[in-house]
Amino acid sequence: MTVHTWLRRARRTLLAVGATTALTAALIAGTETASQAATQGPCDLYASGGTPCVAAHSTTRALYGGYGGALYQVRRASDGATRDIGVLSTGGYANAAAQDAFCAGTTCVITVIYDQSGRGNSLTQAPAGGAAGGPDNLAPATAAPVTVAGHKAYGVYVAAGTGYRNNKTNGIATGDQPEGMYAVLDGTHFGGGCCFDYGNAETNNLDTGNGHMEAIYFGDSTIWGSGTGKGPWVMADLENGLFSGVNAGYNANDPSVSHRFLTAMVKGAPNLWAIKAGNAQSGGLSTYYNGVRPNVSGYNPMHKEGAIILGIGGDNSKSSSGTFYEGVMTSGYPTDATDNAVQANLNAVNYQTAAVTSSNLTVGSRVSLKATTACCTGDYLRHNADSTVAISPLSSASSAADRTDATWIVRSGLANSACLTFESAAAPGQYLRHYGFQLHTAAGDGTAVFNQDATFCPQAGHSGQGFSFQSANYPNRFIRHYAYTGYVAGDGVGGNTWDSAASWSEDTSWLAATPLS
Ligand code: AHR
Ligand code: AHR
């Protein structure tokens, strides 16, 4: 018997006797080498527990030890060609280098997220629905870089307006049938609109009534429900309500959670459902709700329809945002022991943030930030004599004064040395900062608020081009141009005109260009 087989049998036995706790599973996982760990995917654990995956989606890794097929498909802008991105080895991790080679010199979007369960429940561009037109946007393929088990991979970056769906599924729970689901999400990327979801929804893109959905929701919407703190919360979208507990509204047992890698779970059976979550990188799961169905007409029994959505609500509401790395849906209500084993598997694969930088963004270098939106590809972020910040068309032929106003010296972040501060090349000692969410240049005054206002954390560009710069003190806001003026802006959230979701991904993506001066 090989070590793998022995481990698999041992784990199955433990699951069978119900003795598997997160600790036991973690101990077993801990005794495996990295490649052996990959031989047990979450879907092997669900199968061992008697609740097999009927949909398994991930752009980062195989979710079965035996899966060696394509994970997702990308389409490049230059010629419209598509390419399947597979795994480095059976049961292993995404071949990100294949994507990088295929998309070199252009941009790519994710067109298909394949179902690894063999049931054909793949996700593709969501069509129009009752709440919003379509088709929805596709996620840029490079906007959510990570490492998983040390391998580079890309997640699915959902800006408001982006969505995936499958209305013709096979094996997904319908009616009041039991199911479970988990997703690994970026707990720092969320919005307050409706609805960043993953799970079971209507097959006709319409709100067909209470109980017609059962999906994981993540975000800080308070339209229907909330938990403690300011959010974001993991809730269940059961249609016409985001539930943080037995009924919509406030439920004190649902805490704000923002782990960089968040495990979110929802499961449902006749008159029973649960919300769980945890830090995917370490530790176990917490149960935020476990009990009966809402005592409002329509939710007991449920009327699940069995479509699958990602990034949107059941009626294609697409006003929210989030990032998805992997997730599954099961047939049957998983046991807590199985949930714990899946969480231990996630701990073992060790999702990590990928470093995002360029030589022009290293501390001490000079950089010019070039806009990428189609309107404005010749424009650079610059300050004016009155200290306001704007974009304007510049080139090497522009005046020295203009070029210097569009050149920044990269400094270590005043409030966080892992991030950056931009000092004006024209006015040393003056820094790019936001004030009232508008960008200005101003002399540093040493206060904590100034330092925060002047600190920005670079991320992969939201549109798939260049970089996006996150405000250190308002992490939902990024350096943006809007009406040719500089702001920090949220993706459809924030309440200012410049927080418009239209063009947000493009307006917040900047090339770290050769300094104009
Ligand atoms: O339940 C919340 C949302 O309400 C659903 O996602 C959507 O279909 C409806 O608008
Ligand atoms: O800043 C120029 C354009 O103004 C932006 O692309 C858009 O957000 C707004 O209409």
XYZ file of C-alpha atoms and ligand atoms in Angstrom:
537
model
C 0.000 0.000 0.000
C 1.449 3.400 -0.916
C 1.605 6.170 1.635
C -1.114 8.020 -0.294
C -3.446 5.081 -0.264
C -2.807 4.510 3.391
C -3.511 8.152 4.208
C -6.631 8.131 2.130
C -7.870 4.991 3.834
C -6.927 6.262 7.254
C -8.761 9.489 6.620
C -11.779 7.664 5.267
C -11.824 5.491 8.359
C -11.571 8.494 10.611
C -14.377 10.193 8.724
C -16.442 7.030 8.901
C -16.139 6.786 12.658
C -16.832 10.474 12.908
C -13.588 11.001 14.766
C -12.066 13.553 12.423
C -11.637 16.920 13.957
C -9.825 19.795 12.328
C -6.897 18.887 14.510
C -6.763 15.272 13.385
C -7.091 16.272 9.750
C -4.436 18.917 10.169
C -2.121 16.392 11.765
C -2.612 14.037 8.843
C -2.132 16.852 6.339
C 0.935 17.942 8.261
C 2.582 14.559 7.819
C 2.230 14.716 4.044
C 4.728 16.370 1.775
C 3.498 19.182 -0.445
C 2.990 16.890 -3.421
C 1.227 14.275 -1.346
C -1.078 16.936 0.106
C -2.169 17.709 -3.421
C -3.350 14.127 -3.845
C -6.305 14.870 -1.558
C -8.417 17.708 -2.825
C -11.472 19.173 -1.119
C -13.696 17.133 -3.424
C -11.997 13.884 -2.340
C -12.836 14.855 1.228
C -16.455 15.618 0.377
C -16.695 12.298 -1.479
C -15.261 10.436 1.518
C -17.863 12.135 3.675
C -20.700 10.932 1.427
C -21.507 14.399 0.050
C -19.703 14.538 -3.300
C -18.962 17.721 -5.191
C -21.384 18.325 -8.035
C -19.603 21.511 -9.072
C -15.957 22.365 -8.435
C -14.541 25.681 -9.621
C -11.040 27.025 -9.183
C -8.589 29.071 -11.205
C -5.786 28.217 -8.789
C -5.675 24.430 -8.362
C -7.188 21.027 -8.905
C -9.876 20.287 -6.331
C -9.546 16.513 -6.759
C -6.312 14.587 -6.376
C -7.064 12.940 -9.707
C -7.962 16.043 -11.699
C -5.592 16.838 -14.520
C -7.831 18.816 -16.879
C -8.338 22.483 -17.655
C -9.097 24.864 -14.789
C -10.249 27.859 -16.793
C -10.117 29.507 -20.171
C -8.741 32.940 -21.022
C -9.340 35.121 -24.060
C -6.801 37.687 -25.155
C -7.618 41.159 -26.437
C -5.070 41.264 -29.250
C -6.668 38.650 -31.518
C -9.617 37.207 -29.597
C -7.943 33.793 -29.327
C -8.740 31.591 -26.335
C -6.561 29.202 -24.366
C -7.361 26.659 -21.678
C -5.198 26.935 -18.585
C -4.557 23.605 -16.929
C -2.601 22.263 -13.995
C 1.147 21.783 -13.644
C 0.517 18.150 -12.708
C -2.478 15.970 -11.894
C -4.010 17.121 -8.614
C -1.758 20.176 -8.607
C -1.742 23.888 -9.215
C -2.607 26.205 -12.083
C -0.133 26.664 -14.889
C 0.018 30.449 -14.505
C 3.089 30.608 -16.744
C 0.967 29.322 -19.630
C -1.430 32.228 -19.090
C 1.434 34.708 -18.813
C 2.936 33.478 -22.082
C -0.406 33.497 -23.923
C -1.349 36.962 -22.641
C 2.108 38.561 -23.006
C 1.916 42.012 -24.555
C -1.874 42.137 -24.384
C -4.617 41.631 -21.797
C -6.769 38.599 -21.100
C -10.139 37.988 -19.522
C -11.391 34.776 -17.922
C -14.061 33.370 -20.208
C -14.794 29.968 -18.620
C -14.250 28.539 -15.150
C -14.450 24.817 -15.764
C -16.327 22.407 -13.538
C -13.898 19.768 -12.300
C -16.668 17.441 -11.058
C -17.278 15.956 -14.487
C -20.870 17.205 -14.528
C -20.279 20.009 -16.963
C -21.318 22.716 -14.503
C -18.831 25.255 -15.814
C -19.319 28.989 -15.353
C -19.387 31.424 -18.255
C -20.328 35.067 -18.827
C -23.628 35.785 -17.086
C -26.521 36.976 -19.266
C -28.881 39.871 -18.558
C -31.369 39.375 -15.736
C -34.318 41.009 -14.047
C -32.214 43.501 -12.122
C -29.602 44.430 -14.692
C -28.785 44.096 -18.348
C -26.029 41.950 -19.711
C -24.026 40.149 -20.643
C -21.979 40.917 -17.567
C -18.325 41.789 -17.708
C -15.638 39.122 -17.620
C -12.883 39.247 -15.013
C -9.427 40.377 -16.120
C -7.144 37.360 -15.856
C -4.287 39.040 -13.966
C -6.067 41.222 -11.400
C -5.940 38.770 -8.475
C -2.460 37.205 -8.321
C -1.622 34.878 -5.433
C 0.595 31.967 -4.611
C -0.838 28.633 -3.589
C 1.551 26.056 -2.151
C 4.252 28.390 -3.456
C 2.960 28.344 -7.035
C 1.848 31.495 -8.796
C -1.854 31.511 -9.672
C -4.613 33.985 -10.444
C -8.017 34.374 -8.820
C -11.215 35.791 -10.313
C -11.384 39.545 -9.666
C -15.023 40.627 -9.690
C -15.496 44.369 -10.031
C -19.068 45.646 -9.950
C -20.599 44.624 -13.272
C -18.721 41.323 -13.553
C -20.598 38.020 -13.351
C -20.579 34.318 -14.252
C -23.465 31.893 -14.402
C -24.682 28.463 -15.486
C -28.442 27.983 -15.866
C -28.327 24.425 -17.258
C -26.681 22.409 -14.544
C -26.497 18.748 -13.680
C -26.751 17.380 -10.142
C -27.106 20.695 -8.283
C -29.731 20.671 -5.500
C -33.253 21.719 -6.448
C -36.334 22.234 -4.298
C -35.562 21.383 -0.697
C -32.710 18.993 -1.477
C -29.664 19.220 0.787
C -26.412 20.777 -0.382
C -23.275 22.411 0.896
C -20.861 24.928 -0.554
C -17.676 26.741 0.301
C -15.663 29.436 -1.410
C -12.235 30.908 -0.754
C -12.502 34.680 -1.153
C -10.374 37.780 -0.605
C -11.789 39.099 2.665
C -10.355 42.550 1.947
C -12.180 43.009 -1.381
C -15.901 43.577 -1.034
C -18.704 45.988 -1.683
C -22.046 47.038 -0.261
C -24.281 46.621 -3.269
C -26.232 43.535 -4.266
C -24.727 40.909 -4.429
C -21.349 39.203 -4.561
C -22.559 35.595 -4.352
C -21.419 32.070 -5.136
C -23.959 29.288 -5.168
C -27.457 28.173 -6.109
C -29.800 30.545 -7.944
C -32.650 30.844 -10.411
C -32.375 29.261 -13.836
C -34.073 32.226 -15.582
C -32.037 35.178 -14.196
C -35.154 36.538 -12.475
C -36.154 36.948 -8.852
C -38.738 34.161 -8.695
C -39.385 34.488 -4.987
C -38.312 33.648 -1.457
C -36.284 30.468 -1.114
C -35.365 30.221 -4.789
C -31.668 30.737 -3.997
C -29.111 29.344 -1.573
C -25.762 31.020 -2.058
C -22.786 32.336 -0.120
C -22.880 36.139 0.070
C -19.856 38.214 1.092
C -19.820 41.975 1.548
C -21.023 44.810 3.730
C -24.510 45.288 2.353
C -27.001 46.186 5.068
C -29.976 46.221 2.702
C -31.425 43.035 4.222
C -29.219 41.893 7.043
C -26.019 42.438 8.956
C -23.943 41.191 11.836
C -21.654 42.808 14.366
C -19.232 45.579 13.431
C -19.133 47.398 10.122
C -18.794 44.316 7.937
C -18.012 42.656 5.681
C -20.084 39.650 6.626
C -20.587 36.166 5.295
C -24.323 35.768 4.860
C -26.624 33.422 2.956
C -28.485 34.775 -0.061
C -31.766 32.872 0.089
C -33.469 35.306 -2.346
C -35.124 38.531 -1.292
C -32.823 38.522 1.656
C -29.230 38.239 2.796
C -29.487 36.251 6.014
C -26.956 36.638 8.828
C -28.999 34.368 11.094
C -32.398 32.773 11.416
C -34.203 35.816 10.078
C -33.057 38.792 8.032
C -31.993 41.932 9.894
C -29.308 42.104 12.550
C -27.918 38.890 14.000
C -25.340 39.281 16.757
C -23.626 35.961 16.069
C -22.426 36.960 12.583
C -19.161 38.877 13.017
C -17.324 41.082 10.531
C -14.609 38.951 8.908
C -11.871 40.152 6.606
C -9.182 37.483 6.481
C -7.100 38.045 3.371
C -8.008 34.481 2.433
C -11.451 33.774 3.787
C -13.177 30.404 3.830
C -16.921 31.030 3.568
C -19.474 28.218 3.834
C -23.235 27.901 3.547
C -25.147 24.635 3.687
C -28.830 23.833 3.672
C -31.174 20.882 4.191
C -34.890 20.585 4.997
C -35.543 23.116 7.774
C -31.844 23.320 8.531
C -29.078 25.595 7.335
C -25.752 26.972 8.483
C -23.194 29.723 7.895
C -19.546 29.054 8.734
C -16.302 30.858 8.028
C -12.640 30.861 8.926
C -9.197 31.985 7.939
C -8.236 29.797 4.983
C -4.548 30.172 5.888
C -4.735 28.791 9.401
C -7.026 27.561 12.121
C -10.486 26.102 12.038
C -13.979 27.215 11.148
C -16.481 29.116 13.259
C -20.201 28.532 13.028
C -22.116 31.797 12.720
C -25.527 30.200 12.327
C -26.814 26.652 12.528
C -30.513 26.089 12.856
C -33.953 26.213 11.346
C -35.060 28.015 8.204
C -36.315 31.602 8.365
C -39.884 31.721 9.641
C -41.041 33.800 6.703
C -43.166 32.309 3.960
C -41.244 30.757 1.094
C -38.066 29.620 2.843
C -39.354 26.353 4.342
C -39.437 24.260 2.313
C -36.928 25.838 -0.050
C -37.504 26.186 -3.802
C -33.934 25.965 -5.024
C -33.645 26.024 -8.804
C -30.100 24.739 -9.275
C -28.428 27.379 -11.424
C -24.958 28.500 -10.312
C -23.910 32.133 -9.977
C -20.601 33.834 -9.217
C -20.266 37.535 -8.453
C -23.925 38.457 -8.882
C -27.348 38.034 -7.286
C -30.033 35.661 -8.510
C -31.664 38.309 -10.704
C -28.250 39.403 -12.036
C -27.938 42.254 -9.542
C -24.313 43.170 -10.221
C -23.508 46.126 -8.019
C -20.972 44.455 -5.797
C -17.427 43.211 -5.890
C -15.174 40.507 -4.522
C -12.463 38.015 -5.431
C -12.947 34.249 -5.806
C -10.161 31.660 -5.781
C -11.987 28.354 -5.467
C -15.335 26.926 -4.448
C -17.522 23.871 -4.687
C -21.130 22.809 -4.346
C -22.029 19.388 -2.997
C -24.884 16.962 -3.197
C -26.028 16.341 0.380
C -25.441 18.245 3.606
C -21.750 17.914 4.549
C -20.899 16.872 8.072
C -18.967 19.209 10.312
C -16.108 16.699 10.209
C -15.979 17.022 6.422
C -16.114 20.827 6.637
C -13.199 20.692 9.073
C -11.209 18.398 6.805
C -11.730 20.812 3.896
C -10.567 23.714 6.064
C -7.462 21.710 7.046
C -6.802 21.084 3.351
C -7.024 24.847 2.726
C -4.619 25.521 5.592
C -2.198 23.032 4.049
C -2.193 24.579 0.555
C -1.235 27.906 2.073
C -2.691 30.690 -0.040
C -0.464 33.768 0.049
C -0.607 37.255 -1.417
C 1.699 37.630 -4.417
C 4.147 40.545 -4.415
C 3.177 43.093 -7.059
C 5.785 45.564 -8.187
C 7.775 46.976 -11.073
C 11.207 48.551 -11.238
C 9.579 51.974 -11.628
C 7.792 51.440 -8.313
C 10.829 50.611 -6.207
C 11.510 53.021 -3.381
C 13.750 55.852 -4.547
C 12.918 55.584 -8.234
C 10.959 58.115 -10.265
C 7.741 57.178 -11.981
C 4.985 58.690 -14.080
C 1.528 57.160 -13.736
C -0.145 56.770 -17.088
C -3.899 56.325 -17.440
C -5.228 53.217 -19.203
C -8.884 54.083 -19.870
C -9.581 54.283 -23.629
C -10.428 57.991 -23.354
C -7.122 58.853 -21.867
C -4.265 56.578 -22.802
C -1.966 59.554 -23.473
C -2.725 61.093 -20.073
C -0.639 61.149 -16.910
C -1.468 61.814 -13.279
C -0.109 65.267 -12.450
C -0.579 68.070 -9.995
C -1.434 71.641 -10.849
C -0.113 74.917 -9.464
C -3.042 75.055 -7.028
C -2.148 71.571 -5.681
C -5.144 69.865 -7.266
C -4.447 66.617 -9.104
C -5.652 65.768 -12.583
C -4.753 63.816 -15.672
C -3.541 65.544 -18.784
C -2.053 64.510 -22.108
C 1.723 64.759 -21.903
C 4.726 63.430 -23.734
C 8.447 63.906 -23.964
C 7.651 66.981 -26.094
C 5.725 68.654 -23.261
C 7.243 71.511 -21.297
C 9.714 70.636 -18.589
C 7.368 72.123 -15.989
C 4.451 69.939 -17.084
C 6.616 66.835 -17.249
C 7.961 67.459 -13.760
C 4.434 67.958 -12.409
C 3.654 64.460 -13.701
C 6.736 62.837 -12.169
C 6.717 61.296 -8.707
C 9.511 60.056 -6.503
C 8.560 56.702 -5.006
C 8.898 56.688 -1.215
C 8.284 54.025 1.369
C 4.685 54.424 2.557
C 4.523 57.053 5.303
C 1.951 55.009 7.204
C 2.999 51.521 6.104
C 6.400 50.613 4.750
C 4.887 47.726 2.786
C 3.094 50.363 0.676
C 4.159 53.533 -1.144
C 4.002 57.306 -0.923
C 4.474 59.527 -3.978
C 6.521 62.682 -3.526
C 6.248 65.456 -6.079
C 9.387 65.741 -8.221
C 8.515 69.411 -8.797
C 7.952 70.264 -5.145
C 10.109 68.154 -2.817
C 8.447 67.599 0.548
C 4.987 67.673 -1.047
C 3.191 64.370 -1.224
C 0.229 62.983 -3.112
C -2.579 62.613 -0.581
C -6.342 62.463 -0.535
C -8.457 64.925 1.363
C -12.233 64.679 1.147
C -11.447 61.778 -1.227
C -9.963 64.209 -3.758
C -6.267 64.010 -4.582
C -3.968 66.912 -3.778
C -0.308 67.542 -3.182
C 0.564 68.875 0.251
C 3.533 69.197 2.581
C 3.806 66.378 5.078
C 2.821 67.455 8.580
C 3.777 64.287 10.387
C 0.279 63.548 11.606
C -1.052 60.010 11.477
C -3.931 61.087 9.268
C -1.675 62.805 6.747
C 0.593 59.781 6.608
C -2.383 57.519 6.016
C -3.884 59.836 3.414
C -0.556 59.774 1.560
C -0.030 55.997 1.627
C -1.140 53.744 -1.203
C -0.689 50.009 -1.558
C -0.009 48.773 -5.098
C -2.039 45.855 -6.434
C -2.314 44.240 -9.826
C -4.290 46.590 -12.084
C -8.031 46.052 -11.750
C -8.544 46.092 -15.500
C -5.709 43.662 -16.191
C -3.297 46.459 -17.066
C -0.645 48.009 -14.846
C -1.255 48.724 -11.162
C -4.020 49.899 -8.894
C -3.201 51.930 -5.784
C -5.272 51.235 -2.704
C -5.775 53.935 -0.079
C -4.155 52.836 3.174
C -6.959 54.205 5.331
C -9.916 53.573 2.988
C -9.108 50.149 1.549
C -12.172 50.128 -0.694
C -10.896 53.257 -2.468
C -8.185 53.495 -5.111
C -6.437 56.281 -7.004
C -8.774 57.122 -9.859
C -9.279 59.720 -12.528
C -12.835 60.808 -13.070
C -13.780 63.656 -15.373
C -10.004 64.128 -15.752
C -9.601 64.872 -12.039
C -7.771 62.800 -9.412
C -9.653 61.076 -6.564
C -9.676 58.023 -4.394
C -12.772 56.135 -5.442
C -14.810 53.075 -4.514
C -16.198 50.574 -7.000
C -19.763 51.892 -7.056
C -19.597 52.506 -3.295
C -18.728 55.696 -1.423
C -21.535 58.006 -2.418
C -19.555 60.485 -4.512
C -20.009 60.966 -8.247
C -16.455 59.741 -8.783
C -17.330 56.413 -7.138
C -19.283 55.462 -10.262
C -18.857 51.780 -11.156
C -18.713 52.663 -14.867
C -15.082 52.457 -16.038
C -13.942 52.041 -12.434
C -11.570 49.153 -13.198
C -9.967 51.048 -16.086
C -9.885 54.421 -14.310
C -8.131 52.823 -11.323
C -5.506 50.999 -13.421
C -2.258 52.878 -14.128
C 0.888 52.057 -15.989
C 4.028 52.607 -13.917
C 5.630 54.428 -16.834
C 9.098 55.751 -17.493
C 9.346 59.073 -15.616
C 8.575 62.054 -17.817
C 11.266 64.008 -16.034
O -31.604 38.075 -1.910
C -30.892 39.208 -2.306
C -31.079 39.513 -3.768
O -32.395 39.927 -4.003
C -30.897 38.399 -4.741
O -29.573 38.039 -4.998
C -31.527 38.972 -5.960
O -31.987 37.996 -6.842
C -32.651 39.828 -5.418
O -32.596 41.103 -5.955
O -11.432 60.962 -16.111
C -11.947 60.774 -17.411
C -13.233 59.969 -17.420
O -14.218 60.687 -16.707
C -13.203 58.679 -16.703
O -12.737 57.616 -17.478
C -14.634 58.429 -16.356
O -14.741 57.787 -15.108
C -15.250 59.812 -16.284
O -16.310 59.907 -17.171
